[in-house]
Amino acid sequence: MERITKSQIKHVAHLARLEFSDHEVEMFSEQLDQIINFAEQLNELDTDNVVPTSHVFDVRNVLREDEVKPSLSQEEALENAPAQKDGQMKIPTVFE
Amino acid sequence: MSILDQRFAHIHEQLHKKELSVSDLVDASYKRISEVDGKINSFLHLNEEGARQKAKELDDSLGKDDVTSVLFGLPAGIKDNISTKGIRTTCASKILDRFKPLYNATVMNKLETEQIINIGKLNMDEFAMGSSNENSGYGPVRNPWDTERVPGGSSGGSAATVAAGEVLFSLGSDTGGSIREPAAFCGCVGLKPTYGRVSRFGLVAFASSLDQIGPLTRTVEDNAHVLQAISGHDPMDSTSAGVDVPTYVDAFTGDLRGKKIAVPKEYFNEGVDIEVRNKVREALDQLEKLGATWEEVSLPHSKYAVATYYLLASSEASANLSRFDGIRYGERIEDERLIETYKKTRSEYFGNEVKRRIMLGTFALSSGYYDALYKKAQKVRTLIKQDFDEIFLKYDAVVGPTTPTTAFKIGDKIDDPLTMYMTDILTIPVNLAGVPAISVPCGFCEGLPVGLQIIGNHFDEKTVYQIAHAFEQATDHHKQKPEL
């Protein structure tokens, strides 16, 4: 059974801010279908009472004093920006 | 024998006695690169001007007492996903083709304190996604032992350059085996530290809960020297551990009496090439001669590691790589509308493997699939980690092969992602559990190197090094060199 349809691939591509040709949609739907099919072996395991691991050590809320320290200048921060104007990054219009 | 075939301690002594200069080392490195790198494509960009200037500075100011660090003046290559201030850092991706970081990764600051020389930035699979280095945006790296074959990935350039004797050491990164697999394929020593042992600040993130930076070298002792320099807590990385760093070289006793080794039967099944299994069995005999004892054990959830890893790592990657949108840095394809600018930019400049993982990760995190895929994989990760926790209650280390086969031919697996993913089956469980592991050369099959993997408990790199060093000193596999 086909688990991943072409319309799903297009939907997920939109979420991921990618766009594909028809050929790519076909290729990725086939490959993702195989990979998800393979991943379904995890369903063999009963994990009802297992706590999920997001991080191997139980580290949380690492805090430090909120002190002002030197940081990048505006000029430096813009060094790698592909488009800029008046000391700011320039982007296409968001609102019509 | 080239000076670049010497070990750190020997070079250190020669520098100290002024029988050798840092410029001699740097000259030798660039000479070797000009002779052989055209055949293996290890380097993406060289830092030749900067390196020569730094060498001259060190030589000019060199008093007898200045050569304090054993890494002083050593030519090194750096994987191109580690930020180097003012020096291009592309992650082998066209989307970062012209990107120059504004700051150093913490590991670079630490190595610069030791006065190492950054020779240049090393080729890799794009954003460290791959097991063969065929996914580089700048052409594949080739294996120095057979240039028709892959060097492994994703730190393929880091392994090939060390094996080819172009530099004295390199840094790589390992998310699912990306240091150990290429180290095994290229016949060098590669260590993935415990998660949290080395700061990830300035490492371009792939899967943040799995990524670690580690050293690749020709010998175990040299490897320990590099890890010593880059280990330790960093306030800039909240996941770096506030755990004391021991002196690794103290472990080099050559004696393994009393060491208890676990050998997982899952690492010797029919999916692992028989010749590779035989070489690892010979290595176990050698460890026994050195005083260790070993027993067969089971890591029952090993077979689920690949599926777990590809769901989790891809999910994390899909989030981490959302920053490459053509706005703050990197290349951009302009459209009238912002969202189209994002889409055009990302679609044009990301390679297929990166797109595949972003798609898989976005899918696994998307509404309706999150529990069944992402959360399920997180739960299985717990089971895989528990397998190791249990073993380390009784044993000092886990030993097996690093990879199921030796280096495969370029082009053999590139069209079949799932087959390619299975290459990592013996290295992935280590990242999921967060434990440290090394790959050391343990022989050859038909002229291609085989890697022995030694896995330790959390923050016990010392035992890993102790076993690896004793084994290496009792054998001469590490003395073999490829002909280029």
Coordinates of C-alpha atoms in Angstrom, one line a residue:
Chain A
M1 CA 0.0 0.0 0.0
E2 CA 1.2 3.5 -0.8
R3 CA 1.6 5.3 2.5
I4 CA 2.9 8.5 1.2
T5 CA 0.9 10.1 -1.5
K6 CA 2.1 12.7 -4.0
S7 CA -0.3 15.3 -2.5
Q8 CA 1.2 14.6 1.0
I9 CA 4.7 15.2 -0.4
K10 CA 3.5 18.6 -1.8
H11 CA 2.0 19.5 1.5
V12 CA 5.1 18.6 3.5
A13 CA 7.3 20.3 1.0
H14 CA 5.3 23.5 1.5
L15 CA 5.7 23.2 5.3
A16 CA 9.5 22.7 4.8
R17 CA 9.6 25.7 2.4
L18 CA 10.8 23.5 -0.5
E19 CA 9.3 23.1 -4.0
F20 CA 9.8 20.1 -6.3
S21 CA 9.4 19.2 -10.0
D22 CA 6.9 16.4 -10.9
H23 CA 9.9 14.1 -11.2
E24 CA 11.2 15.0 -7.7
V25 CA 7.7 14.6 -6.2
E26 CA 7.6 11.1 -7.6
M27 CA 11.1 10.3 -6.4
F28 CA 10.7 11.6 -2.9
S29 CA 7.2 10.0 -2.4
E30 CA 8.7 6.7 -3.4
Q31 CA 11.8 7.0 -1.2
L32 CA 9.9 8.4 1.8
D33 CA 7.4 5.7 1.5
Q34 CA 10.2 3.1 1.7
I35 CA 11.8 4.8 4.7
I36 CA 8.5 5.2 6.6
N37 CA 7.7 1.6 5.8
F38 CA 11.0 0.6 7.3
A39 CA 10.5 2.8 10.3
E40 CA 7.2 1.1 11.1
Q41 CA 9.2 -1.8 12.5
L42 CA 9.3 0.3 15.7
N43 CA 5.7 -0.7 16.1
E44 CA 6.8 -4.2 17.0
L45 CA 7.9 -2.7 20.4
D46 CA 5.5 -2.1 23.2
T47 CA 6.5 1.4 24.5
D48 CA 3.3 2.3 26.4
N49 CA 5.2 2.6 29.7
V50 CA 8.5 4.0 28.3
V51 CA 9.5 7.6 28.9
P52 CA 10.8 9.3 25.7
T53 CA 14.4 10.5 25.6
S54 CA 15.0 13.9 24.1
H55 CA 18.4 14.3 25.6
V56 CA 20.7 11.6 27.0
F57 CA 21.4 13.5 30.2
D58 CA 18.6 14.9 32.2
V59 CA 19.7 18.5 31.8
R60 CA 17.2 21.3 31.9
N61 CA 17.0 25.0 32.5
V62 CA 20.7 25.8 32.4
L63 CA 20.7 29.4 33.7
R64 CA 23.2 32.2 34.0
E65 CA 23.2 35.7 35.2
D66 CA 21.7 38.1 32.7
E67 CA 24.7 40.4 32.2
V68 CA 25.3 42.7 29.3
K69 CA 28.4 41.6 27.4
P70 CA 30.0 42.8 24.1
S71 CA 28.3 41.3 21.0
L72 CA 28.4 41.7 17.3
S73 CA 28.2 45.2 15.8
Q74 CA 25.4 46.0 13.4
E75 CA 28.0 46.1 10.6
E76 CA 29.4 42.7 11.5
A77 CA 25.9 41.2 11.8
L78 CA 25.2 42.3 8.2
E79 CA 28.4 41.0 6.7
N80 CA 26.9 37.8 5.4
A81 CA 23.4 39.1 4.5
P82 CA 22.7 38.7 0.8
A83 CA 20.7 42.0 0.6
Q84 CA 20.7 45.0 3.0
K85 CA 19.6 48.6 3.1
D86 CA 20.1 51.3 5.7
G87 CA 21.8 49.0 8.1
Q88 CA 19.1 46.4 8.0
M89 CA 18.5 43.1 6.2
K90 CA 16.4 43.6 3.1
I91 CA 13.6 41.2 2.3
P92 CA 10.8 41.0 -0.3
T93 CA 7.5 42.6 0.7
V94 CA 5.5 40.6 3.3
F95 CA 2.3 42.6 3.2
E96 CA 0.6 43.7 0.0
Chain B
M1 CA 59.8 9.0 6.0
S2 CA 58.0 12.3 5.8
I3 CA 57.9 14.5 8.9
L4 CA 54.0 14.2 8.6
D5 CA 54.3 10.5 9.3
Q6 CA 55.9 11.2 12.7
R7 CA 54.0 11.1 15.9
F8 CA 53.2 14.2 17.9
A9 CA 55.6 13.5 20.8
H10 CA 58.5 13.1 18.3
I11 CA 57.7 16.3 16.5
H12 CA 57.3 18.1 19.8
E13 CA 60.8 17.1 20.8
Q14 CA 62.3 18.2 17.5
L15 CA 60.5 21.6 17.7
H16 CA 61.8 22.0 21.2
K17 CA 65.3 21.3 20.2
K18 CA 64.9 23.6 17.2
E19 CA 65.8 20.8 14.8
L20 CA 62.5 21.6 13.1
S21 CA 60.5 24.7 12.5
V22 CA 56.8 25.2 12.3
S23 CA 57.3 26.5 8.8
D24 CA 58.9 23.2 7.9
L25 CA 55.8 21.4 9.0
V26 CA 53.5 23.8 7.2
D27 CA 55.6 23.6 4.0
A28 CA 55.5 19.8 4.2
S29 CA 51.7 19.8 4.6
Y30 CA 51.0 22.1 1.6
K31 CA 53.6 20.2 -0.5
R32 CA 51.8 16.9 0.2
I33 CA 48.4 18.4 -0.5
S34 CA 49.6 19.8 -3.9
E35 CA 51.0 16.3 -4.7
V36 CA 48.1 14.1 -3.7
D37 CA 44.9 16.0 -2.9
G38 CA 43.9 16.1 -6.6
K39 CA 43.4 12.4 -6.3
I40 CA 41.3 12.4 -3.1
N41 CA 39.6 15.8 -2.9
S42 CA 39.9 16.1 0.9
F43 CA 40.1 19.9 1.1
L44 CA 37.4 22.4 0.1
H45 CA 39.5 25.5 0.8
L46 CA 43.0 26.1 2.0
N47 CA 44.1 28.7 4.6
E48 CA 47.5 28.9 3.0
E49 CA 48.3 32.6 3.6
G50 CA 47.0 32.5 7.2
A51 CA 48.8 29.3 8.0
R52 CA 52.2 30.4 6.6
Q53 CA 51.9 33.7 8.4
K54 CA 51.0 32.0 11.7
A55 CA 53.9 29.6 11.2
K56 CA 56.3 32.4 10.7
E57 CA 55.0 34.2 13.8
L58 CA 55.5 31.1 15.9
D59 CA 59.0 30.5 14.5
D60 CA 60.1 34.1 15.0
S61 CA 58.9 34.3 18.6
L62 CA 60.1 30.8 19.4
G63 CA 62.1 30.6 22.6
K64 CA 63.0 27.2 24.0
D65 CA 60.2 27.4 26.6
D66 CA 57.5 28.4 24.2
V67 CA 56.8 24.9 22.9
T68 CA 54.7 23.9 25.9
S69 CA 51.8 22.2 24.3
V70 CA 52.3 18.9 22.4
L71 CA 50.0 20.4 19.7
F72 CA 52.2 23.4 19.2
G73 CA 52.7 24.2 15.5
L74 CA 51.0 21.1 14.3
P75 CA 49.3 21.3 10.9
A76 CA 45.6 20.3 11.2
G77 CA 42.6 20.1 8.9
I78 CA 39.1 21.2 10.1
K79 CA 35.8 19.8 8.9
D80 CA 33.9 22.5 7.1
N81 CA 30.9 22.5 9.5
I82 CA 33.1 23.9 12.3
S83 CA 33.1 27.7 12.3
T84 CA 36.4 29.4 11.7
K85 CA 36.4 33.1 12.1
G86 CA 36.8 34.9 8.7
I87 CA 37.6 31.6 6.9
R88 CA 34.9 30.1 4.6
T89 CA 32.7 27.5 6.3
T90 CA 30.4 26.0 3.8
C91 CA 29.3 22.6 5.3
A92 CA 30.0 21.5 1.7
S93 CA 26.6 23.1 0.8
K94 CA 26.1 25.5 -2.1
I95 CA 23.8 27.5 0.1
L96 CA 26.7 28.6 2.2
D97 CA 29.2 28.9 -0.7
R98 CA 30.5 32.3 0.4
F99 CA 29.7 32.2 4.1
K100 CA 32.4 33.4 6.5
P101 CA 31.7 33.0 10.2
L102 CA 31.9 36.0 12.5
Y103 CA 33.3 33.9 15.3
N104 CA 35.2 30.7 16.0
A105 CA 33.8 27.5 17.3
T106 CA 34.9 26.9 20.9
V107 CA 37.0 24.0 19.7
M108 CA 38.9 26.3 17.4
N109 CA 39.5 28.8 20.2
K110 CA 40.9 26.0 22.3
L111 CA 43.1 24.7 19.5
E112 CA 44.4 28.2 18.7
T113 CA 45.4 28.5 22.4
E114 CA 47.5 25.4 21.8
Q115 CA 49.0 27.1 18.7
I116 CA 47.9 24.6 16.1
I117 CA 48.0 25.6 12.5
N118 CA 44.7 25.5 10.5
I119 CA 45.8 24.2 7.1
G120 CA 42.3 24.4 5.6
K121 CA 38.7 23.2 5.6
L122 CA 37.8 19.7 4.8
N123 CA 35.2 18.2 2.5
M124 CA 32.2 16.3 3.9
D125 CA 28.7 15.2 3.1
E126 CA 26.5 18.3 2.8
F127 CA 25.5 19.4 6.4
A128 CA 27.1 16.1 7.6
M129 CA 24.3 14.0 6.1
G130 CA 25.7 10.9 4.5
S131 CA 27.9 7.8 4.9
S132 CA 30.0 8.0 1.8
N133 CA 30.9 11.7 1.2
E134 CA 29.1 11.5 -2.2
N135 CA 26.7 14.1 -0.9
S136 CA 29.2 17.0 -1.0
G137 CA 28.1 20.0 -3.1
Y138 CA 31.8 20.1 -4.2
G139 CA 32.4 16.6 -5.5
P140 CA 33.1 13.4 -3.6
V141 CA 36.1 12.6 -1.5
R142 CA 38.0 9.5 -2.6
N143 CA 39.5 6.8 -0.4
P144 CA 43.3 7.0 -0.3
W145 CA 43.5 3.1 -0.3
D146 CA 41.5 2.8 -3.5
T147 CA 40.4 6.0 -5.2
E148 CA 37.4 4.2 -6.9
R149 CA 36.0 3.7 -3.4
V150 CA 34.3 6.0 -0.9
P151 CA 36.2 7.3 2.2
G152 CA 33.1 6.9 4.3
G153 CA 31.1 9.9 5.6
S154 CA 30.2 12.3 6.6
S155 CA 33.8 13.3 7.8
G156 CA 35.3 11.7 4.7
G157 CA 37.7 14.6 4.1
S158 CA 38.8 14.5 7.7
A159 CA 39.7 10.8 7.5
A160 CA 41.2 10.8 4.0
T161 CA 43.5 13.7 4.7
V162 CA 44.9 12.0 7.8
A163 CA 45.3 8.7 6.0
A164 CA 47.0 10.4 3.1
G165 CA 49.5 12.1 5.4
E166 CA 48.5 15.6 4.4
V167 CA 48.1 16.9 8.0
L168 CA 48.9 15.6 11.4
F169 CA 45.3 15.5 12.7
S170 CA 41.9 16.6 11.8
L171 CA 38.6 17.4 13.5
G172 CA 35.4 15.7 12.4
S173 CA 31.9 15.5 13.7
D174 CA 29.8 12.4 14.5
T175 CA 26.0 12.3 14.6
G176 CA 25.5 8.7 13.6
G177 CA 29.0 7.4 12.9
S178 CA 30.4 10.3 10.9
I179 CA 33.9 10.1 12.5
R180 CA 34.1 6.4 13.2
E181 CA 32.9 5.1 9.8
P182 CA 35.3 7.1 7.7
A183 CA 38.1 6.4 10.2
A184 CA 37.4 2.6 9.7
F185 CA 37.2 2.9 5.9
C186 CA 40.5 5.0 5.7
G187 CA 42.5 3.1 8.3
C188 CA 42.9 5.8 10.9
V189 CA 41.9 6.4 14.5
G190 CA 38.7 8.4 15.1
L191 CA 36.9 9.0 18.4
K192 CA 33.4 10.2 19.1
P193 CA 33.4 11.6 22.6
T194 CA 30.6 11.3 25.1
Y195 CA 27.7 13.6 24.3
G196 CA 28.5 16.8 26.2
R197 CA 32.3 16.2 26.5
V198 CA 33.2 18.6 23.8
S199 CA 31.4 22.0 23.2
R200 CA 29.2 22.2 20.1
F201 CA 29.3 26.0 20.1
G202 CA 30.1 27.0 16.5
L203 CA 29.5 23.5 15.1
V204 CA 26.8 24.0 12.4
A205 CA 23.9 22.0 14.0
F206 CA 22.6 18.9 12.2
A207 CA 20.9 16.9 15.0
S208 CA 21.6 18.7 18.2
S209 CA 20.9 15.9 20.6
L210 CA 23.4 13.6 18.8
D211 CA 26.2 15.8 17.3
Q212 CA 29.7 15.7 18.8
I213 CA 33.0 17.0 17.5
G214 CA 36.0 14.6 17.8
P215 CA 39.6 14.0 16.5
L216 CA 40.9 11.8 13.7
T217 CA 44.6 10.8 13.9
R218 CA 47.0 8.1 12.9
T219 CA 47.6 6.8 16.4
V220 CA 45.6 6.5 19.6
E221 CA 48.1 8.6 21.7
D222 CA 47.9 11.5 19.2
N223 CA 44.1 11.2 19.3
A224 CA 44.1 11.5 23.1
H225 CA 46.2 14.7 22.9
V226 CA 43.7 16.4 20.6
L227 CA 40.7 15.3 22.7
Q228 CA 42.5 16.6 25.8
A229 CA 42.7 20.1 24.2
I230 CA 39.1 20.3 23.1
S231 CA 37.3 18.7 26.1
G232 CA 35.5 20.5 28.8
H233 CA 32.5 22.5 29.8
D234 CA 31.7 25.6 27.8
P235 CA 29.3 28.3 29.0
M236 CA 28.3 28.9 25.4
D237 CA 26.9 25.4 25.1
S238 CA 24.3 24.5 27.7
T239 CA 24.5 20.8 26.7
S240 CA 28.3 20.6 27.4
A241 CA 28.9 18.8 30.6
G242 CA 30.4 20.2 33.8
V243 CA 32.3 16.9 34.3
D244 CA 36.0 16.8 35.2
V245 CA 38.3 16.0 32.3
P246 CA 40.9 13.3 33.3
T247 CA 44.4 13.1 31.8
Y248 CA 43.8 10.6 29.0
V249 CA 47.4 9.6 28.3
D250 CA 47.6 8.3 31.9
A251 CA 45.6 5.4 30.6
F252 CA 48.4 4.1 28.4
T253 CA 49.7 1.3 30.5
G254 CA 49.5 -1.4 27.8
D255 CA 48.0 -3.7 30.4
L256 CA 44.4 -4.9 30.1
R257 CA 44.3 -7.3 33.1
G258 CA 41.0 -7.2 34.8
K259 CA 39.2 -5.4 31.9
K260 CA 35.9 -7.0 31.2
I261 CA 34.7 -6.6 27.6
A262 CA 31.2 -7.2 26.3
V263 CA 30.8 -8.5 22.7
P264 CA 27.2 -8.0 21.4
K265 CA 26.0 -10.9 19.3
E266 CA 24.0 -8.4 17.2
Y267 CA 27.2 -6.9 15.9
F268 CA 28.2 -10.3 14.4
N269 CA 25.1 -11.3 12.5
E270 CA 24.9 -12.2 8.8
G271 CA 24.5 -8.5 7.9
V272 CA 28.2 -8.0 8.8
D273 CA 30.7 -9.2 6.2
I274 CA 32.3 -12.5 7.2
E275 CA 35.8 -11.2 6.6
V276 CA 35.1 -8.2 8.8
R277 CA 33.8 -10.5 11.5
N278 CA 37.0 -12.6 11.3
K279 CA 39.3 -9.6 11.7
V280 CA 37.4 -8.4 14.7
R281 CA 37.5 -12.0 16.2
E282 CA 41.3 -11.9 15.8
A283 CA 41.3 -8.6 17.6
L284 CA 39.4 -10.1 20.5
D285 CA 42.1 -12.8 20.7
Q286 CA 44.7 -10.1 20.9
L287 CA 42.8 -8.3 23.6
E288 CA 42.7 -11.6 25.6
K289 CA 46.4 -11.9 25.2
L290 CA 46.8 -8.5 26.7
G291 CA 44.9 -9.6 29.8
A292 CA 41.2 -8.7 29.1
T293 CA 38.4 -11.1 29.3
W294 CA 35.3 -11.0 27.0
E295 CA 31.9 -12.5 26.9
E296 CA 29.1 -12.5 24.4
V297 CA 26.2 -10.3 25.4
S298 CA 23.0 -9.0 23.8
L299 CA 22.0 -5.4 23.0
P300 CA 18.5 -6.5 22.1
H301 CA 17.2 -3.2 20.6
S302 CA 20.2 -2.7 18.2
K303 CA 18.1 -3.6 15.2
Y304 CA 15.8 -0.7 15.8
A305 CA 18.6 1.8 16.0
V306 CA 18.7 2.8 12.3
A307 CA 14.9 3.5 12.1
T308 CA 15.0 5.4 15.4
Y309 CA 18.0 7.5 14.3
Y310 CA 16.7 8.5 10.9
L311 CA 13.4 9.7 12.5
L312 CA 15.0 11.6 15.3
A313 CA 18.1 13.0 13.4
S314 CA 15.9 14.1 10.5
S315 CA 13.3 15.7 12.7
E316 CA 16.0 17.7 14.5
A317 CA 17.6 18.5 11.1
S318 CA 14.4 19.8 9.7
A319 CA 14.2 22.3 12.5
N320 CA 17.9 23.2 12.5
L321 CA 18.1 23.8 8.8
S322 CA 15.1 26.1 8.7
R323 CA 17.6 28.9 9.4
F324 CA 19.0 28.6 5.8
D325 CA 16.4 30.8 4.1
G326 CA 18.5 33.3 2.2
I327 CA 17.8 36.2 4.6
R328 CA 20.6 36.6 7.2
Y329 CA 23.4 34.7 5.4
G330 CA 24.0 32.4 2.5
E331 CA 22.9 32.5 -1.1
R332 CA 19.5 33.9 -2.1
I333 CA 17.2 33.6 -5.1
E334 CA 15.0 36.6 -5.0
D335 CA 11.3 36.5 -5.7
E336 CA 8.6 39.2 -5.3
R337 CA 7.1 37.3 -2.4
L338 CA 9.0 36.3 0.8
I339 CA 7.7 32.7 1.0
E340 CA 8.7 32.1 -2.7
T341 CA 12.1 33.5 -1.9
Y342 CA 12.5 30.9 0.9
K343 CA 11.3 28.1 -1.4
K344 CA 13.4 29.0 -4.4
T345 CA 16.5 29.6 -2.4
R346 CA 16.3 26.3 -0.5
S347 CA 15.2 24.2 -3.5
E348 CA 18.0 25.6 -5.6
Y349 CA 20.9 25.3 -3.2
F350 CA 20.2 22.2 -1.0
G351 CA 21.3 18.8 -2.4
N352 CA 18.9 15.8 -2.6
E353 CA 20.0 14.0 0.6
V354 CA 19.5 17.2 2.6
K355 CA 16.0 17.7 1.0
R356 CA 15.2 14.0 1.7
R357 CA 16.0 14.4 5.4
I358 CA 14.2 17.7 5.8
M359 CA 11.2 16.1 4.2
L360 CA 11.4 13.0 6.4
G361 CA 11.8 15.2 9.5
T362 CA 9.1 17.6 8.6
F363 CA 6.8 14.6 8.0
A364 CA 7.7 12.9 11.3
L365 CA 6.9 16.1 13.2
S366 CA 3.8 17.0 11.3
S367 CA 0.3 17.0 12.7
G368 CA -1.1 13.5 12.8
Y369 CA 2.3 11.7 12.6
Y370 CA 4.2 13.2 15.6
D371 CA 3.1 10.6 18.1
A372 CA 3.4 7.6 15.8
L373 CA 6.8 8.6 14.4
Y374 CA 8.8 11.1 16.4
K375 CA 7.6 10.3 19.9
K376 CA 7.7 6.6 19.2
A377 CA 11.3 6.9 18.1
Q378 CA 12.1 8.9 21.3
K379 CA 10.7 6.1 23.3
V380 CA 12.7 3.5 21.5
R381 CA 15.8 5.6 22.0
T382 CA 15.2 5.1 25.8
L383 CA 15.2 1.4 25.3
I384 CA 18.5 1.5 23.2
K385 CA 20.1 3.6 25.9
Q386 CA 18.9 1.2 28.6
D387 CA 20.6 -1.7 26.7
F388 CA 23.9 0.1 27.2
D389 CA 23.2 1.2 30.8
E390 CA 22.7 -2.4 31.7
I391 CA 25.8 -3.7 30.0
F392 CA 28.0 -1.1 31.7
L393 CA 26.9 -2.2 35.1
K394 CA 29.0 -5.4 34.5
Y395 CA 31.5 -4.5 31.8
D396 CA 34.2 -1.9 31.1
A397 CA 33.7 -1.7 27.4
V398 CA 31.7 -3.0 24.4
V399 CA 33.8 -4.2 21.4
G400 CA 32.8 -5.1 17.9
P401 CA 33.2 -4.0 14.2
T402 CA 32.8 -0.3 13.3
T403 CA 31.2 -1.0 10.0
P404 CA 29.4 -4.0 8.4
T405 CA 31.8 -3.9 5.3
T406 CA 35.0 -2.3 4.1
A407 CA 34.8 0.8 1.9
F408 CA 32.3 0.3 -1.0
K409 CA 32.6 1.7 -4.5
I410 CA 31.6 5.2 -5.4
G411 CA 28.1 5.1 -6.9
D412 CA 27.2 1.7 -5.4
K413 CA 24.6 2.9 -2.9
I414 CA 23.9 6.5 -3.8
D415 CA 20.6 5.8 -5.5
D416 CA 19.2 3.7 -2.7
P417 CA 18.9 5.8 0.5
L418 CA 17.7 3.0 2.7
T419 CA 20.7 0.7 1.8
M420 CA 23.0 3.6 2.4
Y421 CA 21.4 4.2 5.9
M422 CA 22.1 0.6 6.9
T423 CA 25.9 1.3 6.6
D424 CA 25.6 3.1 10.0
I425 CA 23.9 0.2 11.8
L426 CA 26.9 -0.5 14.2
T427 CA 27.7 3.2 14.9
I428 CA 24.2 4.7 15.4
P429 CA 23.3 3.0 18.7
V430 CA 26.3 4.8 20.3
N431 CA 25.0 8.3 19.4
L432 CA 21.5 7.4 20.6
A433 CA 22.9 6.3 24.0
G434 CA 25.3 9.3 24.1
V435 CA 28.3 7.1 25.0
P436 CA 31.9 7.5 23.7
A437 CA 33.4 5.2 21.0
I438 CA 36.6 4.9 19.0
S439 CA 37.5 3.2 15.7
V440 CA 41.0 1.8 15.4
P441 CA 42.6 -0.1 12.5
C442 CA 42.5 -3.9 13.1
G443 CA 43.6 -5.3 9.7
F444 CA 42.8 -5.4 6.0
C445 CA 40.5 -7.3 3.7
E446 CA 41.6 -7.3 0.1
G447 CA 43.8 -4.3 0.7
L448 CA 41.0 -2.3 2.5
P449 CA 41.2 -1.3 6.1
V450 CA 38.9 -2.8 8.8
G451 CA 37.9 -0.8 11.9
L452 CA 37.6 -2.1 15.5
Q453 CA 35.0 -0.2 17.5
I454 CA 35.5 0.1 21.2
I455 CA 32.6 1.7 23.1
G456 CA 32.8 3.0 26.7
N457 CA 30.5 4.2 29.4
H458 CA 29.5 7.8 29.7
F459 CA 32.5 10.1 30.2
D460 CA 34.9 7.1 30.3
E461 CA 36.9 7.9 27.2
K462 CA 39.9 6.9 29.3
T463 CA 39.1 3.2 29.3
V464 CA 38.3 3.4 25.6
Y465 CA 41.7 4.9 24.9
Q466 CA 43.4 2.4 27.3
I467 CA 42.0 -0.6 25.4
A468 CA 42.6 1.0 21.9
H469 CA 46.2 2.0 22.8
A470 CA 47.1 -1.5 24.2
F471 CA 45.7 -3.1 21.1
E472 CA 47.4 -0.7 18.7
Q473 CA 50.8 -1.1 20.4
A474 CA 50.5 -4.9 20.2
T475 CA 49.7 -4.8 16.4
D476 CA 51.1 -2.9 13.4
H477 CA 48.0 -2.1 11.4
H478 CA 48.3 1.6 12.2
K479 CA 51.8 1.6 10.6
Q480 CA 50.4 0.8 7.1
K481 CA 50.2 3.6 4.7
P482 CA 48.2 3.9 1.4
E483 CA 50.2 4.5 -1.8
L484 CA 49.0 7.5 -3.6

